[in-house]
mmCIF file of N, CA and C in Angstrom:
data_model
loop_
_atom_site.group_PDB
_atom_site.id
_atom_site.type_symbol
_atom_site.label_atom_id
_atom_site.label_comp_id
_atom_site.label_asym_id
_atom_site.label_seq_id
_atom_site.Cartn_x
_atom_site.Cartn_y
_atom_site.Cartn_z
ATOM 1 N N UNK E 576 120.440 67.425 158.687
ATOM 2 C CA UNK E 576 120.423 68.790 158.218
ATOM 3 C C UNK E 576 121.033 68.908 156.833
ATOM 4 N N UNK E 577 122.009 68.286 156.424
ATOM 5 C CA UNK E 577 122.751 68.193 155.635
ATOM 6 C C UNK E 577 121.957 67.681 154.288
ATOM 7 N N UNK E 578 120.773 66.322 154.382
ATOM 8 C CA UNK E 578 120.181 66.006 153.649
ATOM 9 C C UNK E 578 118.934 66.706 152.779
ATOM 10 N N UNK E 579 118.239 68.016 153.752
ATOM 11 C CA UNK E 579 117.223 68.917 153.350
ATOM 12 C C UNK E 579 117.960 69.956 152.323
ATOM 13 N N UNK E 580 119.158 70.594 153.054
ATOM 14 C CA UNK E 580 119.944 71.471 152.052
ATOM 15 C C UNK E 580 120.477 70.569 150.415
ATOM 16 N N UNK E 581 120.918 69.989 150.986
ATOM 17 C CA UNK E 581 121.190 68.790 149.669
ATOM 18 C C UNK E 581 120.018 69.005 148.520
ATOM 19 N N UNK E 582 118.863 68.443 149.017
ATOM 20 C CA UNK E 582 117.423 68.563 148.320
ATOM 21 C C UNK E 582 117.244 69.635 147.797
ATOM 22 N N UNK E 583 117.137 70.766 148.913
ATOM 23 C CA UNK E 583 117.028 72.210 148.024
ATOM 24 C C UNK E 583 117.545 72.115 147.043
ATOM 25 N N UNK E 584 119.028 72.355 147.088
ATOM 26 C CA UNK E 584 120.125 72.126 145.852
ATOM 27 C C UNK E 584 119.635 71.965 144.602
ATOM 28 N N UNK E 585 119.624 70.410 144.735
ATOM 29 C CA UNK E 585 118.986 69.868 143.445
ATOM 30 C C UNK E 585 117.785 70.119 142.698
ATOM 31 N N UNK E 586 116.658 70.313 143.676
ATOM 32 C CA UNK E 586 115.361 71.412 143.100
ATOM 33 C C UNK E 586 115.692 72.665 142.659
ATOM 34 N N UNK E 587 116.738 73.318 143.061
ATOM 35 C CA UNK E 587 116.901 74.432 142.649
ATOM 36 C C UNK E 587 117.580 74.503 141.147
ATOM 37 N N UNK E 588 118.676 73.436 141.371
ATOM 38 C CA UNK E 588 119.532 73.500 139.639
ATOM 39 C C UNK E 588 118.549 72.664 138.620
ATOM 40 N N UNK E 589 117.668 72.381 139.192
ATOM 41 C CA UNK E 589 117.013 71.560 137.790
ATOM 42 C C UNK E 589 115.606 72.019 137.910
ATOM 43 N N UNK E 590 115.098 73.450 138.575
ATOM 44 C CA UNK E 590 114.484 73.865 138.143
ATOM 45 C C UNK E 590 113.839 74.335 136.873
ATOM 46 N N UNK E 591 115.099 75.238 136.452
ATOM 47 C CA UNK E 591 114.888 75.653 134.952
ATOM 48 C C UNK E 591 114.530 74.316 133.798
ATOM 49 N N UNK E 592 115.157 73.194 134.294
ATOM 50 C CA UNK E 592 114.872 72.598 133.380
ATOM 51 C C UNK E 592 113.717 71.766 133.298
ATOM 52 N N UNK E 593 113.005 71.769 134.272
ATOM 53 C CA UNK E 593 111.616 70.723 134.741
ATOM 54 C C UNK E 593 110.479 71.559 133.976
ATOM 55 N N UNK E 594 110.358 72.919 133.902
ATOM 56 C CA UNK E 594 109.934 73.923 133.476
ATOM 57 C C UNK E 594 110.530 74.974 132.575
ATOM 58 N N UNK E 595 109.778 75.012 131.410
ATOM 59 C CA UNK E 595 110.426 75.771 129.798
ATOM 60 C C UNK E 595 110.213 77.170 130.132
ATOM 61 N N UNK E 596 111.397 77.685 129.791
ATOM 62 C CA UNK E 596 111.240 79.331 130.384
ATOM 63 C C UNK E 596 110.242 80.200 129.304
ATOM 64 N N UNK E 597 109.907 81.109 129.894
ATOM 65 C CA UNK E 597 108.614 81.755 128.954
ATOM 66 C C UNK E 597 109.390 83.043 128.151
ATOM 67 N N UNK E 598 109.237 83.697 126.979
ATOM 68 C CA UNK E 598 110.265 84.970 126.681
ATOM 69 C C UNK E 598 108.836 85.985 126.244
ATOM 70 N N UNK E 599 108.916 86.785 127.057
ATOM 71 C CA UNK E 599 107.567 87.916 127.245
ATOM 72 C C UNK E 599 107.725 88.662 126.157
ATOM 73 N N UNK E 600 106.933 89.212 125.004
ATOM 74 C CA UNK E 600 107.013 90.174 124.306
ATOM 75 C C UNK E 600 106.074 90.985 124.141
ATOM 76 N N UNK E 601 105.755 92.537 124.533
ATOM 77 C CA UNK E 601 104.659 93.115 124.832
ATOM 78 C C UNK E 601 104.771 93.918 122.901
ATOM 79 N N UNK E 602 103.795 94.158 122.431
ATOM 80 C CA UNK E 602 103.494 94.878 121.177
ATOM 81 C C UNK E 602 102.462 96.060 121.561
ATOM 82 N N UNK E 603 103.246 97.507 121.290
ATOM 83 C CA UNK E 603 102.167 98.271 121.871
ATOM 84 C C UNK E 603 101.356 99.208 120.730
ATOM 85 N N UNK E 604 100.198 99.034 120.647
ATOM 86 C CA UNK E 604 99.274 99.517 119.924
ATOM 87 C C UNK E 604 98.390 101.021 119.891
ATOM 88 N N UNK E 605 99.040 101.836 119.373
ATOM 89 C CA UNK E 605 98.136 103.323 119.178
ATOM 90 C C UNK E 605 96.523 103.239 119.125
ATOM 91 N N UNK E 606 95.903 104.014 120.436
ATOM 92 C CA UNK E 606 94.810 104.398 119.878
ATOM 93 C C UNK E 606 94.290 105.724 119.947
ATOM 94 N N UNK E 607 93.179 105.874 119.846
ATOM 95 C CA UNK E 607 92.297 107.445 119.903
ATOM 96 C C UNK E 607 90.933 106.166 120.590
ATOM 97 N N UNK E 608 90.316 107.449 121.697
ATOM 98 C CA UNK E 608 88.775 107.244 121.567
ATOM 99 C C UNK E 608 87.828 108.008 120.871
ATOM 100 N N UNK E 609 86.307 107.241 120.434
ATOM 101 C CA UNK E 609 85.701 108.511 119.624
ATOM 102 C C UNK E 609 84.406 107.298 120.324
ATOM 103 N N UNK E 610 83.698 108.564 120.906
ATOM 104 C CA UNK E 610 81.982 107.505 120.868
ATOM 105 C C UNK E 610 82.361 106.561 122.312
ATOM 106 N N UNK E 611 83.336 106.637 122.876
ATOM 107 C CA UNK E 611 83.385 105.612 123.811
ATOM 108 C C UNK E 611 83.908 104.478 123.347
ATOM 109 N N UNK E 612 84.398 104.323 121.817
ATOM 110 C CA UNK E 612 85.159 103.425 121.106
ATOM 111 C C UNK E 612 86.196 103.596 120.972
ATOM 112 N N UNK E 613 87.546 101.863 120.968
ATOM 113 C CA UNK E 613 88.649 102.310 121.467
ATOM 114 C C UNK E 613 89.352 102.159 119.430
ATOM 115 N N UNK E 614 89.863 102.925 119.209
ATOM 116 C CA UNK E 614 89.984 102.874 117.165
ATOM 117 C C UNK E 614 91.221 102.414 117.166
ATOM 118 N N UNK E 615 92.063 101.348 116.801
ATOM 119 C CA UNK E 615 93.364 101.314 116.760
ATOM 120 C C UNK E 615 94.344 101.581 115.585
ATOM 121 N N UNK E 616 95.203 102.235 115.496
ATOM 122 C CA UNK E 616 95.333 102.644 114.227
ATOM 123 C C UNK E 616 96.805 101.776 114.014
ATOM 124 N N UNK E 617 96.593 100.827 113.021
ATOM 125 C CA UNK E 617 97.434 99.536 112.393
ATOM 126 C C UNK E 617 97.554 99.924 111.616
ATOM 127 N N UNK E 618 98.675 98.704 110.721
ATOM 128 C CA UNK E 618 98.996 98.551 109.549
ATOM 129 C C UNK E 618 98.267 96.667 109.204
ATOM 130 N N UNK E 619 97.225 97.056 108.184
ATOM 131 C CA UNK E 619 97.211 96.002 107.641
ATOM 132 C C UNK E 619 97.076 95.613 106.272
ATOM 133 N N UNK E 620 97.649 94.092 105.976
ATOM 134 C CA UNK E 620 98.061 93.921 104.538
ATOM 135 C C UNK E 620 99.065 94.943 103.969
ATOM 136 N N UNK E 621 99.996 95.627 105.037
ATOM 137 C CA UNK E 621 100.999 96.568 104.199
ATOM 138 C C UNK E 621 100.085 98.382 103.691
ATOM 139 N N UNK E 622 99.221 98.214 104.669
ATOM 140 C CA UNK E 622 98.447 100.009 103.909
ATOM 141 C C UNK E 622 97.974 100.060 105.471
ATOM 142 N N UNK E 623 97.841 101.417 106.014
ATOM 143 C CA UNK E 623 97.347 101.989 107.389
ATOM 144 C C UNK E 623 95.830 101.777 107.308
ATOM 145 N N UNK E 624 95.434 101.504 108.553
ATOM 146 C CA UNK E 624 94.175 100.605 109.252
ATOM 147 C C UNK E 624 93.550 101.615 110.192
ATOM 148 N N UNK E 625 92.122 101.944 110.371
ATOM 149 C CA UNK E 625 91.664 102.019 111.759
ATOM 150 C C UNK E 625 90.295 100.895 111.842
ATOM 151 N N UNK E 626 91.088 100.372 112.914
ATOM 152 C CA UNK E 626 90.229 99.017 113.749
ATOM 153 C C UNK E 626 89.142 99.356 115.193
ATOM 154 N N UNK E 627 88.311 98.912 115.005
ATOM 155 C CA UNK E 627 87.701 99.167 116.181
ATOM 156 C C UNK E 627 87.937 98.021 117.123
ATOM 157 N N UNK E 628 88.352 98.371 118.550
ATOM 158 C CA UNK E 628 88.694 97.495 119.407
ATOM 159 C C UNK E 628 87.456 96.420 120.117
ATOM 160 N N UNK E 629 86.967 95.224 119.857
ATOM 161 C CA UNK E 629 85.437 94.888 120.090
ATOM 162 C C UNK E 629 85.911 93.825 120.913
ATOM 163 N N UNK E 630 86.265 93.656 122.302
ATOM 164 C CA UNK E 630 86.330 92.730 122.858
ATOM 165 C C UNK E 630 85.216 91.485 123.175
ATOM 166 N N UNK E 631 84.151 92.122 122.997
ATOM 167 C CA UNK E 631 82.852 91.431 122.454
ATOM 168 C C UNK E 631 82.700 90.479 121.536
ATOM 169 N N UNK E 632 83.439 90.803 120.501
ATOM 170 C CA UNK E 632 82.853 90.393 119.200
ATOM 171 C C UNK E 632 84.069 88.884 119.567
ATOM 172 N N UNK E 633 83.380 87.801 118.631
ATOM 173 C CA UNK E 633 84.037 86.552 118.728
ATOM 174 C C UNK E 633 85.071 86.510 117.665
ATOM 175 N N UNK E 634 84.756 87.341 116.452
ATOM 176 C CA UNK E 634 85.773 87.047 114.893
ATOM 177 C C UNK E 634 85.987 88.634 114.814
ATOM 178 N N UNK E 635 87.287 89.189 113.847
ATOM 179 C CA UNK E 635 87.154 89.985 113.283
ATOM 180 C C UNK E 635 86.890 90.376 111.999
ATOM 181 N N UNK E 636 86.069 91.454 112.193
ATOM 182 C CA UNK E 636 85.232 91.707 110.526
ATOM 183 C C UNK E 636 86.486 92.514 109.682
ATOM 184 N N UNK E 637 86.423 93.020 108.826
ATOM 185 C CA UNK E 637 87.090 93.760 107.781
ATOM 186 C C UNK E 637 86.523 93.814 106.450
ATOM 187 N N UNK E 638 86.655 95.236 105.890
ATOM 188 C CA UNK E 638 85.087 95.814 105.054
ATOM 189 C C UNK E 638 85.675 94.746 103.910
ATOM 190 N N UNK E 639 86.699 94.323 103.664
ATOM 191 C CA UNK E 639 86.392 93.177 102.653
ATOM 192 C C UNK E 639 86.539 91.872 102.611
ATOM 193 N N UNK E 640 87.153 91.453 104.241
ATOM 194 C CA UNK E 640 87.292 89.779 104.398
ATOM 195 C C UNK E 640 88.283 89.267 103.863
ATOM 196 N N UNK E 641 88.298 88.032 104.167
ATOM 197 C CA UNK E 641 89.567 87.438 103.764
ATOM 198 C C UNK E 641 90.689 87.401 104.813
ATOM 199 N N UNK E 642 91.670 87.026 103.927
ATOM 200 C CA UNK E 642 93.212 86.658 104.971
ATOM 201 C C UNK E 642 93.878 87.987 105.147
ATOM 202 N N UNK E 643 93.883 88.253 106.290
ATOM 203 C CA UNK E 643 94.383 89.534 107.005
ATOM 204 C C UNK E 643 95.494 89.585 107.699
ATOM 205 N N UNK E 644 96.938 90.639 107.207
ATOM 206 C CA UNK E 644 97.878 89.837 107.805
ATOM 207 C C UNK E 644 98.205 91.512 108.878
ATOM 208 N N UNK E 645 98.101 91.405 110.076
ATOM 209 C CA UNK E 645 98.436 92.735 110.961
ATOM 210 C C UNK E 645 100.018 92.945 111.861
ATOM 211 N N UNK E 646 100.114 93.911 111.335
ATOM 212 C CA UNK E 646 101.685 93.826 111.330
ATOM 213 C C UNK E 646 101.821 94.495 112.767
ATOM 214 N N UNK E 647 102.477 93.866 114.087
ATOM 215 C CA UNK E 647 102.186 94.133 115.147
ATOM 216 C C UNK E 647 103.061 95.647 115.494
ATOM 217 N N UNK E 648 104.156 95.459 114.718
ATOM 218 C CA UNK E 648 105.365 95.825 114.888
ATOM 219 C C UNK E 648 106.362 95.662 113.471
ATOM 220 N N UNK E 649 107.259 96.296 113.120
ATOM 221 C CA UNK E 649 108.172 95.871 112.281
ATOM 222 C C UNK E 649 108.589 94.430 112.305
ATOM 223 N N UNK E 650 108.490 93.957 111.482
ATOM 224 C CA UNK E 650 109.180 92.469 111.463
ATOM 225 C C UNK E 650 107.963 91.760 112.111
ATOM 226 N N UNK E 651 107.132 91.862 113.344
ATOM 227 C CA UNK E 651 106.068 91.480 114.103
ATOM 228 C C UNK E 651 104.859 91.016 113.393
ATOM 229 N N UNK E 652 104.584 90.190 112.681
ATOM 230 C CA UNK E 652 103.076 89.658 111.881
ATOM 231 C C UNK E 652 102.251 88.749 112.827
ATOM 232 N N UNK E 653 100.908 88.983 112.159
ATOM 233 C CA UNK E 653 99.977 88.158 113.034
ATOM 234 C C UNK E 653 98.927 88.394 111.865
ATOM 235 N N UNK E 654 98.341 86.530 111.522
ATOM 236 C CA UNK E 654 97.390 86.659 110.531
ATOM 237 C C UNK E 654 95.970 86.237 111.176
ATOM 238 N N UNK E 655 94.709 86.647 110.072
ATOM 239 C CA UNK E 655 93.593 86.016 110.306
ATOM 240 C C UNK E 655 92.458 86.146 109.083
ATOM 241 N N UNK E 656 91.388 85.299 109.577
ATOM 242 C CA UNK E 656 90.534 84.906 108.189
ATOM 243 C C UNK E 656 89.680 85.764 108.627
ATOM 244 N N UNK E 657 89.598 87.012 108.213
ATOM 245 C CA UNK E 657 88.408 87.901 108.701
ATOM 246 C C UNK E 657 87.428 88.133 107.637
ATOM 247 N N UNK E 658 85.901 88.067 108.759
ATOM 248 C CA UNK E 658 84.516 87.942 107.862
ATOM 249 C C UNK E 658 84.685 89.887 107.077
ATOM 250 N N UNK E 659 84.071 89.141 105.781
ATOM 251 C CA UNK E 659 83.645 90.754 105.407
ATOM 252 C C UNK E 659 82.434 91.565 106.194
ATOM 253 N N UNK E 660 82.814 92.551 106.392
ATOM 254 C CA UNK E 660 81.711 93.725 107.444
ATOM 255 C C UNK E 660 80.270 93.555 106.338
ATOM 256 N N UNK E 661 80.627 93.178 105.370
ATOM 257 C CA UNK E 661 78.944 92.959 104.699
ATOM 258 C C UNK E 661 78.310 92.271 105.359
ATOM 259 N N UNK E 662 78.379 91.030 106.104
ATOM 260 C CA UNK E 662 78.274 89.962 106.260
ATOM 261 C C UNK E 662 77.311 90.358 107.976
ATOM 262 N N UNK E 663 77.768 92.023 108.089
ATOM 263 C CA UNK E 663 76.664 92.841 109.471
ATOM 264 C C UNK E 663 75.627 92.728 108.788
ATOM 265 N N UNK E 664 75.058 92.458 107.513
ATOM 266 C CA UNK E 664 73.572 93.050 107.205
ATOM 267 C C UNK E 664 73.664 94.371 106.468
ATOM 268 N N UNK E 665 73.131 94.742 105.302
ATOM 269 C CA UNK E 665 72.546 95.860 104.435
ATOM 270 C C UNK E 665 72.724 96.671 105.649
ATOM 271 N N UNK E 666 71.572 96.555 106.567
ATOM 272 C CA UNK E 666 71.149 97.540 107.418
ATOM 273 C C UNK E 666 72.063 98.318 108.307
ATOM 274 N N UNK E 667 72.680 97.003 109.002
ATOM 275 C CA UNK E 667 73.846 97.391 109.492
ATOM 276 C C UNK E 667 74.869 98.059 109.243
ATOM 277 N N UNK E 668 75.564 97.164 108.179
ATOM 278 C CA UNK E 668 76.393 97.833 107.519
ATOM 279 C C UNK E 668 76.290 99.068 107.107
ATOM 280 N N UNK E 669 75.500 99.707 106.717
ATOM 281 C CA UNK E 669 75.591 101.179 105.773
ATOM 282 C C UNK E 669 75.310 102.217 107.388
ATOM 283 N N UNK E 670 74.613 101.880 108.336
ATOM 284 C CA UNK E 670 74.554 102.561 109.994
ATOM 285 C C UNK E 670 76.066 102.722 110.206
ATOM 286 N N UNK E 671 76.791 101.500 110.578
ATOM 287 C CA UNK E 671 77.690 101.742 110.584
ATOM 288 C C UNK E 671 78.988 102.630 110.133
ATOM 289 N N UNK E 672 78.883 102.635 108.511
ATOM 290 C CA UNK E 672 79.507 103.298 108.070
ATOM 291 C C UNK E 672 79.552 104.409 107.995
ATOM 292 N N UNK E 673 77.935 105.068 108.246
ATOM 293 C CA UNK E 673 77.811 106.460 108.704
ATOM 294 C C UNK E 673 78.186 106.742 109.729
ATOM 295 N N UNK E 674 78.128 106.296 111.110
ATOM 296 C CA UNK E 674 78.292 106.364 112.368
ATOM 297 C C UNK E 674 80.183 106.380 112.539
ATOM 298 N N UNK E 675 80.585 105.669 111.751
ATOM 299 C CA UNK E 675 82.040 105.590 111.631
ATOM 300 C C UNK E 675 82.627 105.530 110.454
ATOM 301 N N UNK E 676 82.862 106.961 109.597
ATOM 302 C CA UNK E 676 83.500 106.366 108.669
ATOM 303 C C UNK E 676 84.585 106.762 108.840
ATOM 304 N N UNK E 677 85.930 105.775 107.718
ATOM 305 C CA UNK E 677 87.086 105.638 107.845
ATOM 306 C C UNK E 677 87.402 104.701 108.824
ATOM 307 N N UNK E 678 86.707 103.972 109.264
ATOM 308 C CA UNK E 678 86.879 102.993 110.436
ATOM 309 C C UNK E 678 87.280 101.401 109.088
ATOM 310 N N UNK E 679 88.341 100.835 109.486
ATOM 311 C CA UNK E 679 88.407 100.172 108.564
ATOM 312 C C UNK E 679 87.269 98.943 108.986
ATOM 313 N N UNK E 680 87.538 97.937 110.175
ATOM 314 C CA UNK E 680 86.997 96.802 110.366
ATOM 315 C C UNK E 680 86.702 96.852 112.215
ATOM 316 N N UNK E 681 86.637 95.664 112.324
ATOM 317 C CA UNK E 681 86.566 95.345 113.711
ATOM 318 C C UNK E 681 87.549 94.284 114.201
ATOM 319 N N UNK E 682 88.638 94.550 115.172
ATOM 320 C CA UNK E 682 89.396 93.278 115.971
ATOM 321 C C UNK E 682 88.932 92.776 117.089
ATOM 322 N N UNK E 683 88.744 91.377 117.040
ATOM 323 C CA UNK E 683 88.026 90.878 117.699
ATOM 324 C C UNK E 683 88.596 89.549 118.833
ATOM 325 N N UNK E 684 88.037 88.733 119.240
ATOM 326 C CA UNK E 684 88.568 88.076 119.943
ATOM 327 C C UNK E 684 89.607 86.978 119.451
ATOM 328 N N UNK E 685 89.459 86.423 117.952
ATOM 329 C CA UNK E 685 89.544 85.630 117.573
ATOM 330 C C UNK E 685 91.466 85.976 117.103
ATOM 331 N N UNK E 686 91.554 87.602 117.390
ATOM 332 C CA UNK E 686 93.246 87.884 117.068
ATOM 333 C C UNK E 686 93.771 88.177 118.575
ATOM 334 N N UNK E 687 92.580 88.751 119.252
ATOM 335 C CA UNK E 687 93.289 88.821 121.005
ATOM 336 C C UNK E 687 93.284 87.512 121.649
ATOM 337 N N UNK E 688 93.099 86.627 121.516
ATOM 338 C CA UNK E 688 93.314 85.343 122.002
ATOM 339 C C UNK E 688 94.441 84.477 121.855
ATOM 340 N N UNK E 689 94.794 85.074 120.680
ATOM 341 C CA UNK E 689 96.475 84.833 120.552
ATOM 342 C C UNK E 689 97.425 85.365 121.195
ATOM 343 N N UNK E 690 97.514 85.930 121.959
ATOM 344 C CA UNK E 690 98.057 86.990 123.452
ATOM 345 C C UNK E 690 97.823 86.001 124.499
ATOM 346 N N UNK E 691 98.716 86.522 125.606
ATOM 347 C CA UNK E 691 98.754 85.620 126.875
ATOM 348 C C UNK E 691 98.338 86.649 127.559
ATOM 349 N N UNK E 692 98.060 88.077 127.129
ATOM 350 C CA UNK E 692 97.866 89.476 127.819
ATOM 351 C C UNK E 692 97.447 90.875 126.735
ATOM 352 N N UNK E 693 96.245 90.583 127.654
ATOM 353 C CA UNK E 693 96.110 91.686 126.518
ATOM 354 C C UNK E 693 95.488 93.343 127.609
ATOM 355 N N UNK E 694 96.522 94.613 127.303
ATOM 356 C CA UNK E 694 95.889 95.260 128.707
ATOM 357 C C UNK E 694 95.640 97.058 127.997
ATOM 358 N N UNK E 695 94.633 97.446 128.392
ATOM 359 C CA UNK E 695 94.709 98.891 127.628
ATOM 360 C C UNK E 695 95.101 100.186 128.671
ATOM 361 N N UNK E 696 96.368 100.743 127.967
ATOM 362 C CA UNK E 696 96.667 101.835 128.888
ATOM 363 C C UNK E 696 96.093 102.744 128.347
ATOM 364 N N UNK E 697 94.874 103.353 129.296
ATOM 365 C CA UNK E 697 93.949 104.237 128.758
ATOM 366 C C UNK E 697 95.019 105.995 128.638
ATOM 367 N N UNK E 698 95.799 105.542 130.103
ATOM 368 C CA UNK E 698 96.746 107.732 130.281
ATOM 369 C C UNK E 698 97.587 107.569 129.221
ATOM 370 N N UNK E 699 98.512 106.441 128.545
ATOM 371 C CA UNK E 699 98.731 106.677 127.194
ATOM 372 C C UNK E 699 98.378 106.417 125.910
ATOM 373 N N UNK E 700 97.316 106.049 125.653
ATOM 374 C CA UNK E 700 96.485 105.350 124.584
ATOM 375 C C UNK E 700 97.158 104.294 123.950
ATOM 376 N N UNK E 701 97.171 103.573 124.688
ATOM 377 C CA UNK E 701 98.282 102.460 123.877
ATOM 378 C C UNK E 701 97.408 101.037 124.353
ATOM 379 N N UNK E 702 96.881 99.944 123.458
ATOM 380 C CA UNK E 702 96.625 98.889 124.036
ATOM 381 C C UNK E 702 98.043 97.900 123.678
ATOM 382 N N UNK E 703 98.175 97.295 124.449
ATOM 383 C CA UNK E 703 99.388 95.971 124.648
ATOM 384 C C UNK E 703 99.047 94.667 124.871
ATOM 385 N N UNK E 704 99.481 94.209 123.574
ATOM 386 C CA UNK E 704 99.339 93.153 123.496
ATOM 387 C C UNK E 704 100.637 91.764 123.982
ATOM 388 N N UNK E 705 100.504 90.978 124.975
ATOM 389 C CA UNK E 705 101.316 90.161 125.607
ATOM 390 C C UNK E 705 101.484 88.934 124.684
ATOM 391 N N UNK E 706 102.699 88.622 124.233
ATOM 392 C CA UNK E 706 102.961 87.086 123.840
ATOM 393 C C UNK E 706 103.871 86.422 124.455
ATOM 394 N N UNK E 707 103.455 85.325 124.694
ATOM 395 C CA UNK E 707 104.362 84.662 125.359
ATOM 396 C C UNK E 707 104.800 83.482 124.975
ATOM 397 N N UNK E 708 106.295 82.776 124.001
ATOM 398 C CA UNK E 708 106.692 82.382 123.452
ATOM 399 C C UNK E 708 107.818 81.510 124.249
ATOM 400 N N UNK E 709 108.133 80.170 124.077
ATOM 401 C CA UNK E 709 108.612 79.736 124.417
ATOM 402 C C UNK E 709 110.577 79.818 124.125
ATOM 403 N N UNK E 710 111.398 80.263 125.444
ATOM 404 C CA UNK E 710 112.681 80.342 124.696
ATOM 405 C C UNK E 710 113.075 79.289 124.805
ATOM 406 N N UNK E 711 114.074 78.711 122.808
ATOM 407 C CA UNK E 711 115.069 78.092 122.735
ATOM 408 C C UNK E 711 116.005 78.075 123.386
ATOM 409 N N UNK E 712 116.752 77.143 124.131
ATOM 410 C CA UNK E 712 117.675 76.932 124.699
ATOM 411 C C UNK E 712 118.705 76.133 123.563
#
């Protein structure tokens, strides 16, 4: 009897260490719907953003491309190489812009994939984004 409790023991104190503890950080994101579209309203590159939420889409566009740095939170950054929205097509593009203007770009999978969680609270318009980062010990 003595030998099973023993065992526990030791599985138990060297748990933490067999396995790296995870440190959860949720970033919560403002939106509005319009059209059945979810618009998120960011800060990017340092000037206010509205993003369309495209869980669909594989990359995110932005009407001029390039290195995009989205500030999750104060102090909170997260970058990416986003295609220019030209790059929808003449056709597209200018539909679009009628259909939505002031819409800056599109976020796409290629910045939600960097999340361990990504969940939209529709009763407060907030999507949340999960990271999960390994804590220093």
């Amino acid at each position: 009897m003595v030998r099973p409790a023993l065992l526990f023991l030791v599985l138990f104190l060297f748990a933490g260490v067999a396995s790296p503890q995870e440190q959860h950080h949720i970033f919560r994101i403002p939106f509005q719907t319009v059209n059945g579209l979810l618009l998120l309203d960011m800060k990017l590159n340092g000037k206010t953003a509205v993003m369309v939420l495209d869980t669909g889409s594989t990359e995110t566009l932005f009407r001029t491309g390039g290195v995009i740095v989205l500030e999750l939170e104060p102090g909170h950054t997260t970058g990416v190489a986003a295609r220019s929205m030209s790059n929808l097509g003449v056709s597209r593009m200018v539909s679009f812009g009628k259909t939505f203007p002031g819409v800056d770009g599109i976020l796409g999978e290629d910045v939600l994939r960097q999340f361990s969680a990504v969940r939209i609270d529709y009763k407060n318009h907030f999507v949340e984004l999960e990271s999960a980062s390994k804590r220093s010990e």
